[in-house]
PDB file of C-alpha atoms and ligand atoms in Angstrom:
ATOM      1  CA  MET A   1      96.617  67.880   5.726  1.00  0.00           C
ATOM      2  CA  GLY A   2      99.546  67.666   8.125  1.00  0.00           C
ATOM      3  CA  SER A   3      97.518  66.225  10.986  1.00  0.00           C
ATOM      4  CA  ARG A   4      99.364  64.089  13.478  1.00  0.00           C
ATOM      5  CA  PHE A   5      96.344  61.812  13.702  1.00  0.00           C
ATOM      6  CA  ARG A   6      95.607  58.984  11.312  1.00  0.00           C
ATOM      7  CA  ILE A   7      92.231  57.312  11.238  1.00  0.00           C
ATOM      8  CA  GLY A   8      92.100  53.681  10.212  1.00  0.00           C
ATOM      9  CA  ILE A   9      88.792  52.078   9.262  1.00  0.00           C
ATOM     10  CA  ASP A  10      88.207  48.320   9.008  1.00  0.00           C
ATOM     11  CA  LEU A  11      85.151  47.614   6.884  1.00  0.00           C
ATOM     12  CA  GLY A  12      83.933  44.187   7.909  1.00  0.00           C
ATOM     13  CA  GLY A  13      80.948  42.081   7.022  1.00  0.00           C
ATOM     14  CA  THR A  14      79.140  42.702  10.303  1.00  0.00           C
ATOM     15  CA  LYS A  15      80.819  45.777  11.782  1.00  0.00           C
ATOM     16  CA  ILE A  16      82.810  48.809  10.725  1.00  0.00           C
ATOM     17  CA  GLU A  17      85.597  49.626  13.178  1.00  0.00           C
ATOM     18  CA  GLY A  18      87.463  52.884  13.310  1.00  0.00           C
ATOM     19  CA  ALA A  19      90.373  54.126  15.379  1.00  0.00           C
ATOM     20  CA  ALA A  20      92.451  57.273  15.620  1.00  0.00           C
ATOM     21  CA  ILE A  21      96.183  56.568  15.909  1.00  0.00           C
ATOM     22  CA  ASP A  22      98.373  59.327  17.300  1.00  0.00           C
ATOM     23  CA  GLY A  23     101.858  60.269  16.116  1.00  0.00           C
ATOM     24  CA  GLY A  24     103.409  57.703  18.457  1.00  0.00           C
ATOM     25  CA  GLY A  25     101.326  54.834  17.088  1.00  0.00           C
ATOM     26  CA  ALA A  26      98.951  54.617  20.070  1.00  0.00           C
ATOM     27  CA  VAL A  27      95.217  54.105  19.558  1.00  0.00           C
ATOM     28  CA  ARG A  28      93.529  57.167  21.077  1.00  0.00           C
ATOM     29  CA  VAL A  29      89.883  56.695  20.133  1.00  0.00           C
ATOM     30  CA  ARG A  30      88.146  53.569  18.964  1.00  0.00           C
ATOM     31  CA  ARG A  31      84.541  53.266  17.790  1.00  0.00           C
ATOM     32  CA  ARG A  32      82.441  50.831  15.811  1.00  0.00           C
ATOM     33  CA  VAL A  33      79.117  50.830  14.008  1.00  0.00           C
ATOM     34  CA  ALA A  34      77.114  47.968  12.518  1.00  0.00           C
ATOM     35  CA  THR A  35      77.624  47.337   8.801  1.00  0.00           C
ATOM     36  CA  PRO A  36      74.446  48.010   6.822  1.00  0.00           C
ATOM     37  CA  THR A  37      74.757  44.561   5.279  1.00  0.00           C
ATOM     38  CA  GLY A  38      73.951  44.374   1.598  1.00  0.00           C
ATOM     39  CA  ASN A  39      73.468  48.140   1.164  1.00  0.00           C
ATOM     40  CA  TYR A  40      76.284  49.918  -0.652  1.00  0.00           C
ATOM     41  CA  HIS A  41      75.142  53.527  -0.191  1.00  0.00           C
ATOM     42  CA  ALA A  42      74.239  53.009   3.470  1.00  0.00           C
ATOM     43  CA  THR A  43      77.712  51.496   3.991  1.00  0.00           C
ATOM     44  CA  ILE A  44      79.353  54.687   2.692  1.00  0.00           C
ATOM     45  CA  ALA A  45      77.078  56.798   4.887  1.00  0.00           C
ATOM     46  CA  ALA A  46      77.996  54.672   7.919  1.00  0.00           C
ATOM     47  CA  ILE A  47      81.724  55.198   7.255  1.00  0.00           C
ATOM     48  CA  GLY A  48      81.087  58.961   7.097  1.00  0.00           C
ATOM     49  CA  THR A  49      79.225  58.840  10.405  1.00  0.00           C
ATOM     50  CA  LEU A  50      82.057  56.878  12.026  1.00  0.00           C
ATOM     51  CA  VAL A  51      84.738  59.308  10.785  1.00  0.00           C
ATOM     52  CA  ARG A  52      82.765  62.347  12.030  1.00  0.00           C
ATOM     53  CA  MET A  53      82.243  60.635  15.394  1.00  0.00           C
ATOM     54  CA  ILE A  54      85.968  59.950  15.823  1.00  0.00           C
ATOM     55  CA  GLU A  55      87.102  63.375  14.571  1.00  0.00           C
ATOM     56  CA  GLY A  56      84.626  64.978  16.963  1.00  0.00           C
ATOM     57  CA  GLU A  57      86.376  63.202  19.838  1.00  0.00           C
ATOM     58  CA  ILE A  58      89.950  63.945  18.801  1.00  0.00           C
ATOM     59  CA  GLY A  59      89.008  67.492  17.807  1.00  0.00           C
ATOM     60  CA  ALA A  60      90.998  67.406  14.571  1.00  0.00           C
ATOM     61  CA  ALA A  61      90.814  66.288  10.964  1.00  0.00           C
ATOM     62  CA  ALA A  62      92.897  63.230  10.184  1.00  0.00           C
ATOM     63  CA  SER A  63      94.132  61.228   7.236  1.00  0.00           C
ATOM     64  CA  ILE A  64      91.845  58.309   6.432  1.00  0.00           C
ATOM     65  CA  GLY A  65      92.843  54.793   5.409  1.00  0.00           C
ATOM     66  CA  ILE A  66      90.276  52.059   4.927  1.00  0.00           C
ATOM     67  CA  GLY A  67      90.723  48.310   4.856  1.00  0.00           C
ATOM     68  CA  ILE A  68      88.082  46.695   2.679  1.00  0.00           C
ATOM     69  CA  PRO A  69      87.092  43.167   1.827  1.00  0.00           C
ATOM     70  CA  GLY A  70      88.242  42.648  -1.744  1.00  0.00           C
ATOM     71  CA  THR A  71      90.372  45.111  -3.637  1.00  0.00           C
ATOM     72  CA  ILE A  72      90.175  47.970  -6.129  1.00  0.00           C
ATOM     73  CA  SER A  73      90.735  46.647  -9.642  1.00  0.00           C
ATOM     74  CA  PRO A  74      93.628  48.538 -11.264  1.00  0.00           C
ATOM     75  CA  ALA A  75      91.931  47.881 -14.625  1.00  0.00           C
ATOM     76  CA  THR A  76      88.537  49.406 -13.821  1.00  0.00           C
ATOM     77  CA  GLY A  77      88.835  51.286 -10.520  1.00  0.00           C
ATOM     78  CA  LEU A  78      85.899  49.241  -9.231  1.00  0.00           C
ATOM     79  CA  VAL A  79      85.783  46.863  -6.251  1.00  0.00           C
ATOM     80  CA  LYS A  80      86.358  43.195  -7.043  1.00  0.00           C
ATOM     81  CA  ASN A  81      86.795  39.980  -5.075  1.00  0.00           C
ATOM     82  CA  ALA A  82      84.788  41.118  -2.030  1.00  0.00           C
ATOM     83  CA  ASN A  83      82.908  38.555   0.017  1.00  0.00           C
ATOM     84  CA  SER A  84      80.696  41.527   1.025  1.00  0.00           C
ATOM     85  CA  THR A  85      79.325  41.267  -2.477  1.00  0.00           C
ATOM     86  CA  CYS A  86      77.298  44.513  -2.378  1.00  0.00           C
ATOM     87  CA  LEU A  87      80.601  46.395  -2.835  1.00  0.00           C
ATOM     88  CA  ILE A  88      81.522  44.584  -6.055  1.00  0.00           C
ATOM     89  CA  GLY A  89      81.447  46.686  -9.196  1.00  0.00           C
ATOM     90  CA  HIS A  90      81.164  50.028  -7.384  1.00  0.00           C
ATOM     91  CA  PRO A  91      83.609  52.973  -7.596  1.00  0.00           C
ATOM     92  CA  LEU A  92      84.138  52.836  -3.832  1.00  0.00           C
ATOM     93  CA  GLN A  93      87.169  55.105  -3.630  1.00  0.00           C
ATOM     94  CA  PRO A  94      85.682  58.194  -5.387  1.00  0.00           C
ATOM     95  CA  ASP A  95      82.358  57.629  -3.635  1.00  0.00           C
ATOM     96  CA  ILE A  96      84.052  57.582  -0.224  1.00  0.00           C
ATOM     97  CA  GLU A  97      86.277  60.554  -1.081  1.00  0.00           C
ATOM     98  CA  ALA A  98      83.155  62.503  -2.072  1.00  0.00           C
ATOM     99  CA  ALA A  99      81.452  61.545   1.198  1.00  0.00           C
ATOM    100  CA  LEU A 100      84.495  62.412   3.339  1.00  0.00           C
ATOM    101  CA  GLY A 101      85.668  65.404   1.296  1.00  0.00           C
ATOM    102  CA  ARG A 102      89.330  64.396   1.148  1.00  0.00           C
ATOM    103  CA  PRO A 103      91.716  61.935  -0.506  1.00  0.00           C
ATOM    104  CA  THR A 104      91.339  58.513   1.078  1.00  0.00           C
ATOM    105  CA  ARG A 105      93.440  55.379   0.727  1.00  0.00           C
ATOM    106  CA  LEU A 106      91.806  52.003   0.413  1.00  0.00           C
ATOM    107  CA  ALA A 107      93.461  48.608   0.579  1.00  0.00           C
ATOM    108  CA  ASN A 108      92.521  44.987   0.999  1.00  0.00           C
ATOM    109  CA  ASP A 109      91.890  44.170   4.664  1.00  0.00           C
ATOM    110  CA  ALA A 110      94.420  41.323   4.735  1.00  0.00           C
ATOM    111  CA  ASN A 111      97.017  43.666   3.245  1.00  0.00           C
ATOM    112  CA  CYS A 112      96.254  46.128   6.064  1.00  0.00           C
ATOM    113  CA  PHE A 113      96.662  43.333   8.596  1.00  0.00           C
ATOM    114  CA  ALA A 114     100.043  42.333   7.143  1.00  0.00           C
ATOM    115  CA  LEU A 115     101.169  45.975   7.108  1.00  0.00           C
ATOM    116  CA  SER A 116     100.174  46.450  10.757  1.00  0.00           C
ATOM    117  CA  GLU A 117     101.980  43.353  12.008  1.00  0.00           C
ATOM    118  CA  ALA A 118     105.054  44.111   9.880  1.00  0.00           C
ATOM    119  CA  THR A 119     105.193  47.779  10.954  1.00  0.00           C
ATOM    120  CA  ASP A 120     105.043  47.516  14.741  1.00  0.00           C
ATOM    121  CA  GLY A 121     103.464  44.157  15.445  1.00  0.00           C
ATOM    122  CA  ALA A 122     104.460  40.515  15.806  1.00  0.00           C
ATOM    123  CA  ALA A 123     106.771  40.637  12.773  1.00  0.00           C
ATOM    124  CA  ALA A 124     108.137  44.161  13.277  1.00  0.00           C
ATOM    125  CA  GLY A 125     111.385  44.650  11.426  1.00  0.00           C
ATOM    126  CA  LEU A 126     111.267  41.390   9.485  1.00  0.00           C
ATOM    127  CA  PRO A 127     111.789  41.867   5.734  1.00  0.00           C
ATOM    128  CA  THR A 128     109.142  39.499   4.323  1.00  0.00           C
ATOM    129  CA  VAL A 129     105.877  38.972   6.170  1.00  0.00           C
ATOM    130  CA  PHE A 130     102.803  37.036   5.076  1.00  0.00           C
ATOM    131  CA  GLY A 131      99.673  38.066   6.964  1.00  0.00           C
ATOM    132  CA  VAL A 132      96.764  35.644   6.977  1.00  0.00           C
ATOM    133  CA  ILE A 133      93.165  36.278   7.923  1.00  0.00           C
ATOM    134  CA  LEU A 134      91.357  33.168   9.146  1.00  0.00           C
ATOM    135  CA  GLY A 135      87.827  34.336   9.823  1.00  0.00           C
ATOM    136  CA  THR A 136      84.497  34.396   8.020  1.00  0.00           C
ATOM    137  CA  GLY A 137      86.665  34.296   4.915  1.00  0.00           C
ATOM    138  CA  VAL A 138      90.338  33.573   4.289  1.00  0.00           C
ATOM    139  CA  GLY A 139      92.628  36.283   2.973  1.00  0.00           C
ATOM    140  CA  GLY A 140      96.305  36.995   2.785  1.00  0.00           C
ATOM    141  CA  GLY A 141      98.641  39.887   2.254  1.00  0.00           C
ATOM    142  CA  LEU A 142     102.353  40.396   1.794  1.00  0.00           C
ATOM    143  CA  ALA A 143     104.418  43.124   3.398  1.00  0.00           C
ATOM    144  CA  ILE A 144     107.942  43.438   2.048  1.00  0.00           C
ATOM    145  CA  ASP A 145     110.359  45.843   3.744  1.00  0.00           C
ATOM    146  CA  GLY A 146     107.412  47.457   5.516  1.00  0.00           C
ATOM    147  CA  ARG A 147     105.323  48.058   2.399  1.00  0.00           C
ATOM    148  CA  VAL A 148     102.364  46.165   1.029  1.00  0.00           C
ATOM    149  CA  LEU A 149     102.977  44.263  -2.188  1.00  0.00           C
ATOM    150  CA  LEU A 150      99.900  45.129  -4.243  1.00  0.00           C
ATOM    151  CA  GLY A 151     100.669  43.256  -7.456  1.00  0.00           C
ATOM    152  CA  ALA A 152      99.821  43.940 -11.087  1.00  0.00           C
ATOM    153  CA  ASN A 153      96.223  42.787 -10.618  1.00  0.00           C
ATOM    154  CA  ALA A 154      96.015  43.873  -6.954  1.00  0.00           C
ATOM    155  CA  VAL A 155      95.600  40.253  -5.849  1.00  0.00           C
ATOM    156  CA  ALA A 156      99.057  39.500  -4.405  1.00  0.00           C
ATOM    157  CA  GLY A 157      98.727  37.193  -1.407  1.00  0.00           C
ATOM    158  CA  GLU A 158      95.186  36.011  -2.226  1.00  0.00           C
ATOM    159  CA  TRP A 159      95.907  32.393  -1.382  1.00  0.00           C
ATOM    160  CA  GLY A 160      92.346  31.796  -0.053  1.00  0.00           C
ATOM    161  CA  HIS A 161      91.113  31.214  -3.589  1.00  0.00           C
ATOM    162  CA  ASN A 162      93.840  28.816  -4.582  1.00  0.00           C
ATOM    163  CA  PRO A 163      92.768  25.171  -4.408  1.00  0.00           C
ATOM    164  CA  LEU A 164      93.664  23.196  -1.293  1.00  0.00           C
ATOM    165  CA  PRO A 165      97.034  21.606  -2.162  1.00  0.00           C
ATOM    166  CA  TRP A 166      97.815  17.881  -1.941  1.00  0.00           C
ATOM    167  CA  PRO A 167      94.114  17.026  -1.612  1.00  0.00           C
ATOM    168  CA  ALA A 168      92.971  13.612  -0.441  1.00  0.00           C
ATOM    169  CA  ALA A 169      90.296  11.892  -2.513  1.00  0.00           C
ATOM    170  CA  ALA A 170      87.655  12.888   0.037  1.00  0.00           C
ATOM    171  CA  GLU A 171      88.650  16.559  -0.350  1.00  0.00           C
ATOM    172  CA  ILE A 172      87.869  16.636  -4.079  1.00  0.00           C
ATOM    173  CA  PRO A 173      86.074  18.550  -5.486  1.00  0.00           C
ATOM    174  CA  GLY A 174      85.322  20.284  -2.171  1.00  0.00           C
ATOM    175  CA  ARG A 175      82.544  22.726  -1.424  1.00  0.00           C
ATOM    176  CA  ARG A 176      81.492  25.438  -3.812  1.00  0.00           C
ATOM    177  CA  CYS A 177      83.019  28.844  -3.038  1.00  0.00           C
ATOM    178  CA  TYR A 178      81.344  32.239  -3.525  1.00  0.00           C
ATOM    179  CA  CYS A 179      84.000  32.942  -6.174  1.00  0.00           C
ATOM    180  CA  GLY A 180      82.372  30.302  -8.375  1.00  0.00           C
ATOM    181  CA  ARG A 181      84.993  27.566  -8.063  1.00  0.00           C
ATOM    182  CA  TYR A 182      85.140  24.443  -5.882  1.00  0.00           C
ATOM    183  CA  GLY A 183      87.562  23.441  -3.164  1.00  0.00           C
ATOM    184  CA  CYS A 184      89.151  26.847  -2.517  1.00  0.00           C
ATOM    185  CA  ILE A 185      91.372  27.039   0.577  1.00  0.00           C
ATOM    186  CA  GLU A 186      88.769  29.437   2.020  1.00  0.00           C
ATOM    187  CA  THR A 187      86.089  26.725   1.970  1.00  0.00           C
ATOM    188  CA  PHE A 188      88.297  24.569   4.242  1.00  0.00           C
ATOM    189  CA  LEU A 189      90.083  27.102   6.455  1.00  0.00           C
ATOM    190  CA  SER A 190      87.448  29.767   7.150  1.00  0.00           C
ATOM    191  CA  GLY A 191      85.432  29.559  10.367  1.00  0.00           C
ATOM    192  CA  PRO A 192      82.322  28.381   8.490  1.00  0.00           C
ATOM    193  CA  GLY A 193      84.558  25.874   6.663  1.00  0.00           C
ATOM    194  CA  LEU A 194      85.825  24.403   9.941  1.00  0.00           C
ATOM    195  CA  SER A 195      82.283  24.111  11.322  1.00  0.00           C
ATOM    196  CA  ALA A 196      81.017  22.528   8.095  1.00  0.00           C
ATOM    197  CA  ASP A 197      83.850  19.993   8.134  1.00  0.00           C
ATOM    198  CA  HIS A 198      83.037  19.000  11.725  1.00  0.00           C
ATOM    199  CA  LEU A 199      79.335  18.712  10.868  1.00  0.00           C
ATOM    200  CA  HIS A 200      80.132  16.550   7.852  1.00  0.00           C
ATOM    201  CA  HIS A 201      82.247  14.104   9.871  1.00  0.00           C
ATOM    202  CA  THR A 202      80.290  14.014  13.141  1.00  0.00           C
ATOM    203  CA  GLY A 203      76.770  15.340  12.571  1.00  0.00           C
ATOM    204  CA  GLN A 204      77.486  17.930  15.295  1.00  0.00           C
ATOM    205  CA  ARG A 205      76.932  21.599  14.545  1.00  0.00           C
ATOM    206  CA  LEU A 206      79.634  23.417  16.541  1.00  0.00           C
ATOM    207  CA  SER A 207      81.278  26.852  16.319  1.00  0.00           C
ATOM    208  CA  PRO A 208      85.025  26.983  15.594  1.00  0.00           C
ATOM    209  CA  ALA A 209      85.628  28.100  19.192  1.00  0.00           C
ATOM    210  CA  ALA A 210      83.638  25.134  20.539  1.00  0.00           C
ATOM    211  CA  ILE A 211      85.638  22.732  18.356  1.00  0.00           C
ATOM    212  CA  ALA A 212      88.924  24.240  19.592  1.00  0.00           C
ATOM    213  CA  ASP A 213      87.746  24.119  23.213  1.00  0.00           C
ATOM    214  CA  GLY A 214      86.603  20.513  22.760  1.00  0.00           C
ATOM    215  CA  ALA A 215      89.975  19.510  21.324  1.00  0.00           C
ATOM    216  CA  GLU A 216      91.785  21.149  24.224  1.00  0.00           C
ATOM    217  CA  ALA A 217      89.533  19.340  26.701  1.00  0.00           C
ATOM    218  CA  GLY A 218      90.357  15.996  25.073  1.00  0.00           C
ATOM    219  CA  ASP A 219      87.165  15.412  23.049  1.00  0.00           C
ATOM    220  CA  ALA A 220      88.202  12.884  20.390  1.00  0.00           C
ATOM    221  CA  ALA A 221      85.872  14.077  17.611  1.00  0.00           C
ATOM    222  CA  SER A 222      86.908  17.722  18.025  1.00  0.00           C
ATOM    223  CA  SER A 223      90.593  16.745  18.201  1.00  0.00           C
ATOM    224  CA  THR A 224      90.303  14.840  14.936  1.00  0.00           C
ATOM    225  CA  THR A 225      88.568  17.763  13.243  1.00  0.00           C
ATOM    226  CA  LEU A 226      91.163  20.245  14.495  1.00  0.00           C
ATOM    227  CA  GLU A 227      94.032  17.987  13.408  1.00  0.00           C
ATOM    228  CA  ARG A 228      92.496  17.776   9.924  1.00  0.00           C
ATOM    229  CA  TYR A 229      92.188  21.581   9.916  1.00  0.00           C
ATOM    230  CA  MET A 230      95.816  22.073  10.988  1.00  0.00           C
ATOM    231  CA  ASP A 231      97.106  19.685   8.336  1.00  0.00           C
ATOM    232  CA  ARG A 232      95.168  21.641   5.699  1.00  0.00           C
ATOM    233  CA  LEU A 233      96.560  24.913   7.063  1.00  0.00           C
ATOM    234  CA  ALA A 234     100.080  23.434   6.937  1.00  0.00           C
ATOM    235  CA  ARG A 235      99.532  22.424   3.301  1.00  0.00           C
ATOM    236  CA  GLY A 236      98.170  25.837   2.347  1.00  0.00           C
ATOM    237  CA  LEU A 237     101.021  27.681   4.054  1.00  0.00           C
ATOM    238  CA  ALA A 238     103.637  25.323   2.606  1.00  0.00           C
ATOM    239  CA  THR A 239     102.778  26.578  -0.873  1.00  0.00           C
ATOM    240  CA  VAL A 240     103.219  30.159   0.354  1.00  0.00           C
ATOM    241  CA  ILE A 241     106.630  29.272   1.815  1.00  0.00           C
ATOM    242  CA  ASN A 242     107.677  27.542  -1.400  1.00  0.00           C
ATOM    243  CA  LEU A 243     106.705  30.604  -3.431  1.00  0.00           C
ATOM    244  CA  VAL A 244     107.580  33.605  -1.244  1.00  0.00           C
ATOM    245  CA  ASP A 245     109.673  32.113   1.570  1.00  0.00           C
ATOM    246  CA  PRO A 246     108.605  34.661   4.213  1.00  0.00           C
ATOM    247  CA  ASP A 247     110.499  35.309   7.447  1.00  0.00           C
ATOM    248  CA  ALA A 248     107.232  35.184   9.360  1.00  0.00           C
ATOM    249  CA  ILE A 249     103.622  34.253   8.849  1.00  0.00           C
ATOM    250  CA  VAL A 250     101.259  36.096  11.188  1.00  0.00           C
ATOM    251  CA  LEU A 251      97.750  34.755  11.698  1.00  0.00           C
ATOM    252  CA  GLY A 252      94.780  37.047  12.260  1.00  0.00           C
ATOM    253  CA  GLY A 253      91.000  36.788  12.294  1.00  0.00           C
ATOM    254  CA  GLY A 254      88.846  34.870  14.742  1.00  0.00           C
ATOM    255  CA  LEU A 255      90.575  31.514  14.293  1.00  0.00           C
ATOM    256  CA  SER A 256      94.006  32.980  15.063  1.00  0.00           C
ATOM    257  CA  GLY A 257      93.009  32.652  18.726  1.00  0.00           C
ATOM    258  CA  ILE A 258      93.389  28.846  18.572  1.00  0.00           C
ATOM    259  CA  ALA A 259      96.658  28.426  20.486  1.00  0.00           C
ATOM    260  CA  ALA A 260      97.346  24.900  19.178  1.00  0.00           C
ATOM    261  CA  LEU A 261      97.945  26.218  15.639  1.00  0.00           C
ATOM    262  CA  TYR A 262     101.268  27.843  16.512  1.00  0.00           C
ATOM    263  CA  GLU A 263     102.763  24.628  17.853  1.00  0.00           C
ATOM    264  CA  ARG A 264     101.222  21.984  15.633  1.00  0.00           C
ATOM    265  CA  VAL A 265     101.256  23.589  12.157  1.00  0.00           C
ATOM    266  CA  PRO A 266     105.071  24.087  12.125  1.00  0.00           C
ATOM    267  CA  GLN A 267     105.371  20.412  13.116  1.00  0.00           C
ATOM    268  CA  LEU A 268     103.282  19.468  10.070  1.00  0.00           C
ATOM    269  CA  TRP A 269     104.577  21.794   7.376  1.00  0.00           C
ATOM    270  CA  PRO A 270     107.981  20.065   6.843  1.00  0.00           C
ATOM    271  CA  ARG A 271     106.003  17.285   5.115  1.00  0.00           C
ATOM    272  CA  TYR A 272     105.117  19.771   2.397  1.00  0.00           C
ATOM    273  CA  VAL A 273     107.794  22.500   2.239  1.00  0.00           C
ATOM    274  CA  PHE A 274     110.623  22.001  -0.257  1.00  0.00           C
ATOM    275  CA  SER A 275     113.461  22.725   2.167  1.00  0.00           C
ATOM    276  CA  ASP A 276     115.631  20.749   4.578  1.00  0.00           C
ATOM    277  CA  GLN A 277     115.126  23.295   7.354  1.00  0.00           C
ATOM    278  CA  ILE A 278     112.304  25.766   7.876  1.00  0.00           C
ATOM    279  CA  VAL A 279     113.074  28.873   9.897  1.00  0.00           C
ATOM    280  CA  THR A 280     109.840  30.673   8.969  1.00  0.00           C
ATOM    281  CA  ARG A 281     108.026  31.630  12.162  1.00  0.00           C
ATOM    282  CA  LEU A 282     104.287  31.208  12.646  1.00  0.00           C
ATOM    283  CA  LEU A 283     103.107  33.965  14.976  1.00  0.00           C
ATOM    284  CA  PRO A 284      99.918  35.188  16.655  1.00  0.00           C
ATOM    285  CA  PRO A 285      99.057  38.848  16.018  1.00  0.00           C
ATOM    286  CA  ALA A 286     100.550  41.390  18.415  1.00  0.00           C
ATOM    287  CA  HIS A 287      97.649  43.790  17.977  1.00  0.00           C
ATOM    288  CA  GLY A 288      94.818  41.259  17.913  1.00  0.00           C
ATOM    289  CA  ASP A 289      91.586  42.788  16.692  1.00  0.00           C
ATOM    290  CA  SER A 290      93.247  46.200  16.362  1.00  0.00           C
ATOM    291  CA  SER A 291      95.506  45.177  13.498  1.00  0.00           C
ATOM    292  CA  GLY A 292      92.916  45.899  10.826  1.00  0.00           C
ATOM    293  CA  VAL A 293      92.394  49.517  11.867  1.00  0.00           C
ATOM    294  CA  ARG A 294      96.091  50.055  12.620  1.00  0.00           C
ATOM    295  CA  GLY A 295      97.164  48.787   9.203  1.00  0.00           C
ATOM    296  CA  ALA A 296      94.534  50.946   7.501  1.00  0.00           C
ATOM    297  CA  ALA A 297      95.885  53.980   9.370  1.00  0.00           C
ATOM    298  CA  TRP A 298      99.435  53.087   8.257  1.00  0.00           C
ATOM    299  CA  LEU A 299      98.343  53.394   4.608  1.00  0.00           C
ATOM    300  CA  TRP A 300      99.497  56.955   5.303  1.00  0.00           C
ATOM    301  CA  PRO A 301     103.048  56.142   6.489  1.00  0.00           C
ATOM    302  CA  PRO A 302     104.651  58.121   9.332  1.00  0.00           C
ATOM    303  CA  ASP A 303     107.397  59.450   7.066  1.00  0.00           C
ATOM    304  CA  GLU A 304     104.919  60.849   4.576  1.00  0.00           C
ATOM    305  CA  ARG A 305     103.198  64.185   5.014  1.00  0.00           C
ATOM    306  CA  SER A 306     100.165  64.929   2.923  1.00  0.00           C
TER     307      SER A 306
HETATM  308 ZN1  LIG B   1      87.036  30.787  -3.976  1.00  0.00          ZN
END
């Protein structure tokens, strides 16, 4: 369509965010609507409303990229692996293209995050970048030479549903995960996983932010919980380093705001990584909450005209 605008949409569990990115990579318009939780057809309608709202403001049609929870199965064309389970089993791409009246690119939200941070974010210019979402769920995506690695089954980077490595006896079998297995990394490293772990050890029901704040203020129980969390994160990331050996790991999602992670986790991961020296950098996101929509917009790369 030759437009200089790209619209990126981040389809989340509670909100759908959209932004128009101009030819220079700047966000020009940003809007959000609530996700019609649990309702597939209403979710598609809400995306259509959001796109029309944004295009009305920029006064032009744009290319559309959408970051989704889960991924499109190459085998069936249907959504799989989404923690927003109402999407699972639906032909989301053709349904959205019919609603928007144009070709639309969809990709896993963690892949969009990795693409954003590798394109012009915290890891700009680095050849191998692992992007991690630590939020309501745990996801991951790989950007190699500025392109997302999709994989034969479209699950490359999905470390959240690997088991927690080097588990202690008390970590086995772990909590049940929505994917049907027990002890997935997601059940330990998601926000709800952190809160559940603190509750289990202390009887206190605290949000992840309250636990992080407590640890920073010197509260012993919160410090112990956060240290346990950071050791688990170090173990999970060590397996990624052993397998992919990225130049940088960029954290995103709500828990990426915990400043202690960036200092402490690299102190812990040498216990687990199979290397004498570790030069992999652990970085906070340069674009914060905007990375999801930016990466979705970059599904239509600047050097490609449609
Ligand atoms: Zn799982």
